[in-house]
CSV table of C-alpha atoms in Angstrom, one decimal:
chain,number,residue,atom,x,y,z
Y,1,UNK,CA,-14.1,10.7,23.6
Y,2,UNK,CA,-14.1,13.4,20.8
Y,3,UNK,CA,-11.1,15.1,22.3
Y,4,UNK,CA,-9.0,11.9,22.7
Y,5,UNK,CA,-9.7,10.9,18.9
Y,6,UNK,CA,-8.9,14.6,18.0
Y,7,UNK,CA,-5.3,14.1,20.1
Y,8,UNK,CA,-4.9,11.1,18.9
Y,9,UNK,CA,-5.6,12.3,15.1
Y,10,UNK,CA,-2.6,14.7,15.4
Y,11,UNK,CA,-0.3,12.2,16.9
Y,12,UNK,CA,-0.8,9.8,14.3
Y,13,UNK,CA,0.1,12.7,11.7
Y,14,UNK,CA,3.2,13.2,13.9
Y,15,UNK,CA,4.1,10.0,12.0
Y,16,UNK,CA,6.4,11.0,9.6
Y,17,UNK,CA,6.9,8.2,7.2
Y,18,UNK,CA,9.6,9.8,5.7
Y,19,UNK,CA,11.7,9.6,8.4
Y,20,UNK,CA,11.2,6.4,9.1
Y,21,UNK,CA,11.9,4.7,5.3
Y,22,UNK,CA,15.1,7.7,5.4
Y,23,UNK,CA,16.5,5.6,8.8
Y,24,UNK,CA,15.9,2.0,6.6
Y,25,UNK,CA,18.4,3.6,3.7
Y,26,UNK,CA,20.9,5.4,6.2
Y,27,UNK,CA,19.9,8.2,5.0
Y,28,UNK,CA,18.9,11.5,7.3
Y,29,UNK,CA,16.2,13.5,5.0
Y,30,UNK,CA,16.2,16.6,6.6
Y,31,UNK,CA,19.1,17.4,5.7
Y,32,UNK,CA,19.1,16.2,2.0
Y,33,UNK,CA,17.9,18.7,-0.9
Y,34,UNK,CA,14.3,20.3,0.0
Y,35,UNK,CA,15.3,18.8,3.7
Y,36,UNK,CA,11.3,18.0,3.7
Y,37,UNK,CA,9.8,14.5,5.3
Y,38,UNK,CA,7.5,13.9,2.4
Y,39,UNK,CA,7.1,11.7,-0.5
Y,40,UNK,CA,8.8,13.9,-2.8
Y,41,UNK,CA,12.3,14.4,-0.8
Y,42,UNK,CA,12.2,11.0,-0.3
Y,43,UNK,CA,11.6,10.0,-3.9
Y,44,UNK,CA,14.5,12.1,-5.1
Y,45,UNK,CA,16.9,11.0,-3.0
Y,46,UNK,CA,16.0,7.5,-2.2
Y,47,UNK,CA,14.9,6.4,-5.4
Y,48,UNK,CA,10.9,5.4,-6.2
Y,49,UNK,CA,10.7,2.7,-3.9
Y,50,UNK,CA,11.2,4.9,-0.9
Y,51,UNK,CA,8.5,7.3,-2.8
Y,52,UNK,CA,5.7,5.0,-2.6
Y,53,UNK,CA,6.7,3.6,1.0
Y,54,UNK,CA,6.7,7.2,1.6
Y,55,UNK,CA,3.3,8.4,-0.1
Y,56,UNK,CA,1.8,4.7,1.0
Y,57,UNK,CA,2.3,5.1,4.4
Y,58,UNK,CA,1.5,9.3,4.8
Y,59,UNK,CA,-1.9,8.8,3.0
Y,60,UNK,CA,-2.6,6.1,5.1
Y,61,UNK,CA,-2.5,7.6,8.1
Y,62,UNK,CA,-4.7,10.2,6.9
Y,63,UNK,CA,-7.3,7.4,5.7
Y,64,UNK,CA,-6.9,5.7,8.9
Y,65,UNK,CA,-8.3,8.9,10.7
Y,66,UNK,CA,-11.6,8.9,8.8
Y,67,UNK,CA,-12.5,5.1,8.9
Y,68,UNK,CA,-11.6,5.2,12.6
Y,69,UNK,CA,-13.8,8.3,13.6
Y,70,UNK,CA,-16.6,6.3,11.2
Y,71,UNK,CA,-16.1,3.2,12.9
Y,72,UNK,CA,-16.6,5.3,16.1
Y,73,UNK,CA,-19.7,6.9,14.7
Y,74,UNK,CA,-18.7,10.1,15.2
Y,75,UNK,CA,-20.8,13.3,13.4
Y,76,UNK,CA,-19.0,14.2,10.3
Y,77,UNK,CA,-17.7,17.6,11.3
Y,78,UNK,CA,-15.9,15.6,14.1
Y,79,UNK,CA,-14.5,13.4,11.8
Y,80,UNK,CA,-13.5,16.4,9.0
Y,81,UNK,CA,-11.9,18.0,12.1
Y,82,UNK,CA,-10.1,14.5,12.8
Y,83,UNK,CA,-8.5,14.5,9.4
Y,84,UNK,CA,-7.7,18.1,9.4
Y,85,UNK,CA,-5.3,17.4,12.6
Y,86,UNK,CA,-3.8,14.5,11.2
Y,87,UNK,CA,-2.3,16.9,8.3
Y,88,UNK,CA,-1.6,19.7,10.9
Y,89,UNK,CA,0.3,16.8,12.6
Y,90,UNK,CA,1.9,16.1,9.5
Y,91,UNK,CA,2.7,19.8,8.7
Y,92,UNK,CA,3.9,20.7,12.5
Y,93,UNK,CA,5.0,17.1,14.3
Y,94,UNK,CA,5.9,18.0,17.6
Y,95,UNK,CA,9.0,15.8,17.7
Y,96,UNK,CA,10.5,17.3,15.0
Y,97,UNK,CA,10.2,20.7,16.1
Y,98,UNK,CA,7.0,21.5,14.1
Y,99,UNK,CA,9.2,20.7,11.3
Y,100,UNK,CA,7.5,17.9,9.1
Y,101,UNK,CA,6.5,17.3,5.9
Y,102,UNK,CA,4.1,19.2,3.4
Y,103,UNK,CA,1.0,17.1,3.5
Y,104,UNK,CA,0.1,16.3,0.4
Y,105,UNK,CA,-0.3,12.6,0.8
Y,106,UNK,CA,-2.1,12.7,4.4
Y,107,UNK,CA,-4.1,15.0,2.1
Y,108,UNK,CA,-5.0,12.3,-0.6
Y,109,UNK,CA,-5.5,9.5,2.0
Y,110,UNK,CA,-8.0,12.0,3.6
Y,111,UNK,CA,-9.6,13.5,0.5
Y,112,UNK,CA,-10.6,9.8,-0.9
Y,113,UNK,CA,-11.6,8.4,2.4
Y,114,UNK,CA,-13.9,11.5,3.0
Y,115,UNK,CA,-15.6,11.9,0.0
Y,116,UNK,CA,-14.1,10.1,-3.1
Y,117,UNK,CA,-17.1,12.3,-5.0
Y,118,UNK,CA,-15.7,15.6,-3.7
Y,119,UNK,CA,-12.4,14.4,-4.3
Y,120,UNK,CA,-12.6,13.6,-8.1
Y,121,UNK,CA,-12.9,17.6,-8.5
Y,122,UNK,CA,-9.4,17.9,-6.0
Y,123,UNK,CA,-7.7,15.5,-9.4
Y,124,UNK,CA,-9.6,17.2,-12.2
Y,125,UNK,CA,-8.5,20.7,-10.9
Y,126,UNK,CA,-4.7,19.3,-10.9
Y,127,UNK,CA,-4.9,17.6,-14.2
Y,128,UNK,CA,-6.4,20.8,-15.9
Y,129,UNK,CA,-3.8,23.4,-14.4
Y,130,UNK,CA,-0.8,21.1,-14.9
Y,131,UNK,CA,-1.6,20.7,-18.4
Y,132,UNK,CA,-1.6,24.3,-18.7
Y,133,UNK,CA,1.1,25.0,-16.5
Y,134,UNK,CA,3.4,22.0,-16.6
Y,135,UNK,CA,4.0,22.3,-12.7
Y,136,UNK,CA,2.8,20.0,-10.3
Y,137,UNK,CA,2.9,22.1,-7.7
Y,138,UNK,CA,0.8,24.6,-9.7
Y,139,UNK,CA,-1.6,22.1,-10.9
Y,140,UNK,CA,-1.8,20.6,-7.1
Y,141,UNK,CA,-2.8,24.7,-6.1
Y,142,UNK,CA,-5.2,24.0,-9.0
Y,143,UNK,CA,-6.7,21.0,-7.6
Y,144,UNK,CA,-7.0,23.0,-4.1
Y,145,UNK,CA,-9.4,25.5,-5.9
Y,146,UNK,CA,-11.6,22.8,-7.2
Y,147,UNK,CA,-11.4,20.8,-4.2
Y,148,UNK,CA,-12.9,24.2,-2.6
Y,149,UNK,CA,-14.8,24.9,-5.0
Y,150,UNK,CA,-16.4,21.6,-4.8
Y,151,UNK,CA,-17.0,22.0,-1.4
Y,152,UNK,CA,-18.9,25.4,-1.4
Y,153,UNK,CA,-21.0,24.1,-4.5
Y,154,UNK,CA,-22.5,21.0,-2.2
Y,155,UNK,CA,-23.0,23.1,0.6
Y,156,UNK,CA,-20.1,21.9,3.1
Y,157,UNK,CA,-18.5,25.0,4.0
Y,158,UNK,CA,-19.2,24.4,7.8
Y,159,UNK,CA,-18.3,21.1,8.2
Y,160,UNK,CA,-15.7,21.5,6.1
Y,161,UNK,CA,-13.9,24.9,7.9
Y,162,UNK,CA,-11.7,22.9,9.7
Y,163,UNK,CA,-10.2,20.9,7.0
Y,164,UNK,CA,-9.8,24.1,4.5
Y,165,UNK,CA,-7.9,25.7,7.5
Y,166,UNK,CA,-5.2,22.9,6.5
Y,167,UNK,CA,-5.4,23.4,3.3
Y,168,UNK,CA,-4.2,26.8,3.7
Y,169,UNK,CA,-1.5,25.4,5.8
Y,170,UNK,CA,-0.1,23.2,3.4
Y,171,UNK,CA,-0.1,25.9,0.7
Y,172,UNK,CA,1.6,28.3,3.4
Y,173,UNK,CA,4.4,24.7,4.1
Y,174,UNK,CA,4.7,24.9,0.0
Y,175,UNK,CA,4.8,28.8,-0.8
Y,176,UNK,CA,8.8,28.3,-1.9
Y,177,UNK,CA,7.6,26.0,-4.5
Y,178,UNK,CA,4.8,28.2,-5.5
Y,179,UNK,CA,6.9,31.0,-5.7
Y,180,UNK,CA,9.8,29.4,-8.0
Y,181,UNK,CA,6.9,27.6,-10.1
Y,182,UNK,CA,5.2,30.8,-11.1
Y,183,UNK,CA,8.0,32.1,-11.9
Y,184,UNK,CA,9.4,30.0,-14.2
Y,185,UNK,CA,5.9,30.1,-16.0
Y,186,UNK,CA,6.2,33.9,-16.5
């Protein structure tokens, strides 16, 4: 049963939401600025209606992950694991060619549907570094560190391996954006 809600976790990141709201406007995102299936892409091209259907629907799926593996009573590490595949999914769908989005949304959905506690440190870490930085995507590497941080300081390295392994994998989907934000900074 584990394995089947682990598969099935990853297929349901293969969901790319993005894709789906770009089809509704005519419009193919992957080949439209960033050429990314996520929330952003789809924002600047599409306007913010297809943002929120966007981030709406990829933080959904990652929610949907955690309440289903609690509905199924799993042990927590199953269900971290669970969540950690839906963003992998996300990051690496493989009917796009491992070509998706950048997870941050599946992230959120996850993040607050985990542990809204541990989360809370994931949006202080952003809030503090973008006001410092005035970059998102350096405030959102920001929030990663607390979010880590956060996790080591209530003791849930183990259980949490699994979904810091994606967190390294979004960075590694968002290390352009890193780049050119740091070095507009210095």
């Amino acid at each position: 049963m584990i394995g089947l809600y682990w598969l099935f976790s990853y297929l349901i990141g293969n969901f790319m939401t993005a894709f789906f709201v770009g089809k509704v406007y005519g419009v193919n995102l992957q080949e439209e600025r960033s050429k990314n299936l996520g929330a952003r892409n789809a924002g600047s091209i599409l306007g913010k209606a297809a943002f929120m259907w966007t981030f709406l629907g990829d933080a959904l799926k990652g929610g949907l992950v955690v309440y289903l593996g609690g509905f199924w009573n799993f042990d927590e590490w199953v269900i971290i694991s669970g969540a950690a595949l839906v963003i992998i999914g996300h990051l690496f769908p493989i009917w796009l060619k491992f070509n998706g989005g950048k997870g941050v949304a599946t992230f959120i959905g996850v993040g607050l549907a985990l542990s809204p506690s541990l989360f809370v440190w994931m949006m202080i870490g952003t809030v503090i570094v973008l006001a410092l930085t005035r970059s998102l995507t350096l405030g959102m590497v920001g929030g990663f560190i607390f979010y880590v941080g956060a996790i080591m300081q209530a003791g849930k390295i183990e259980p949490y391996t699994c979904l810091m392994i994606a967190i390294v994998g979004m960075l590694f989907r968002h290390k352009c954006n890193i780049k050119e934000s740091w070095k507009r900074r210095n």
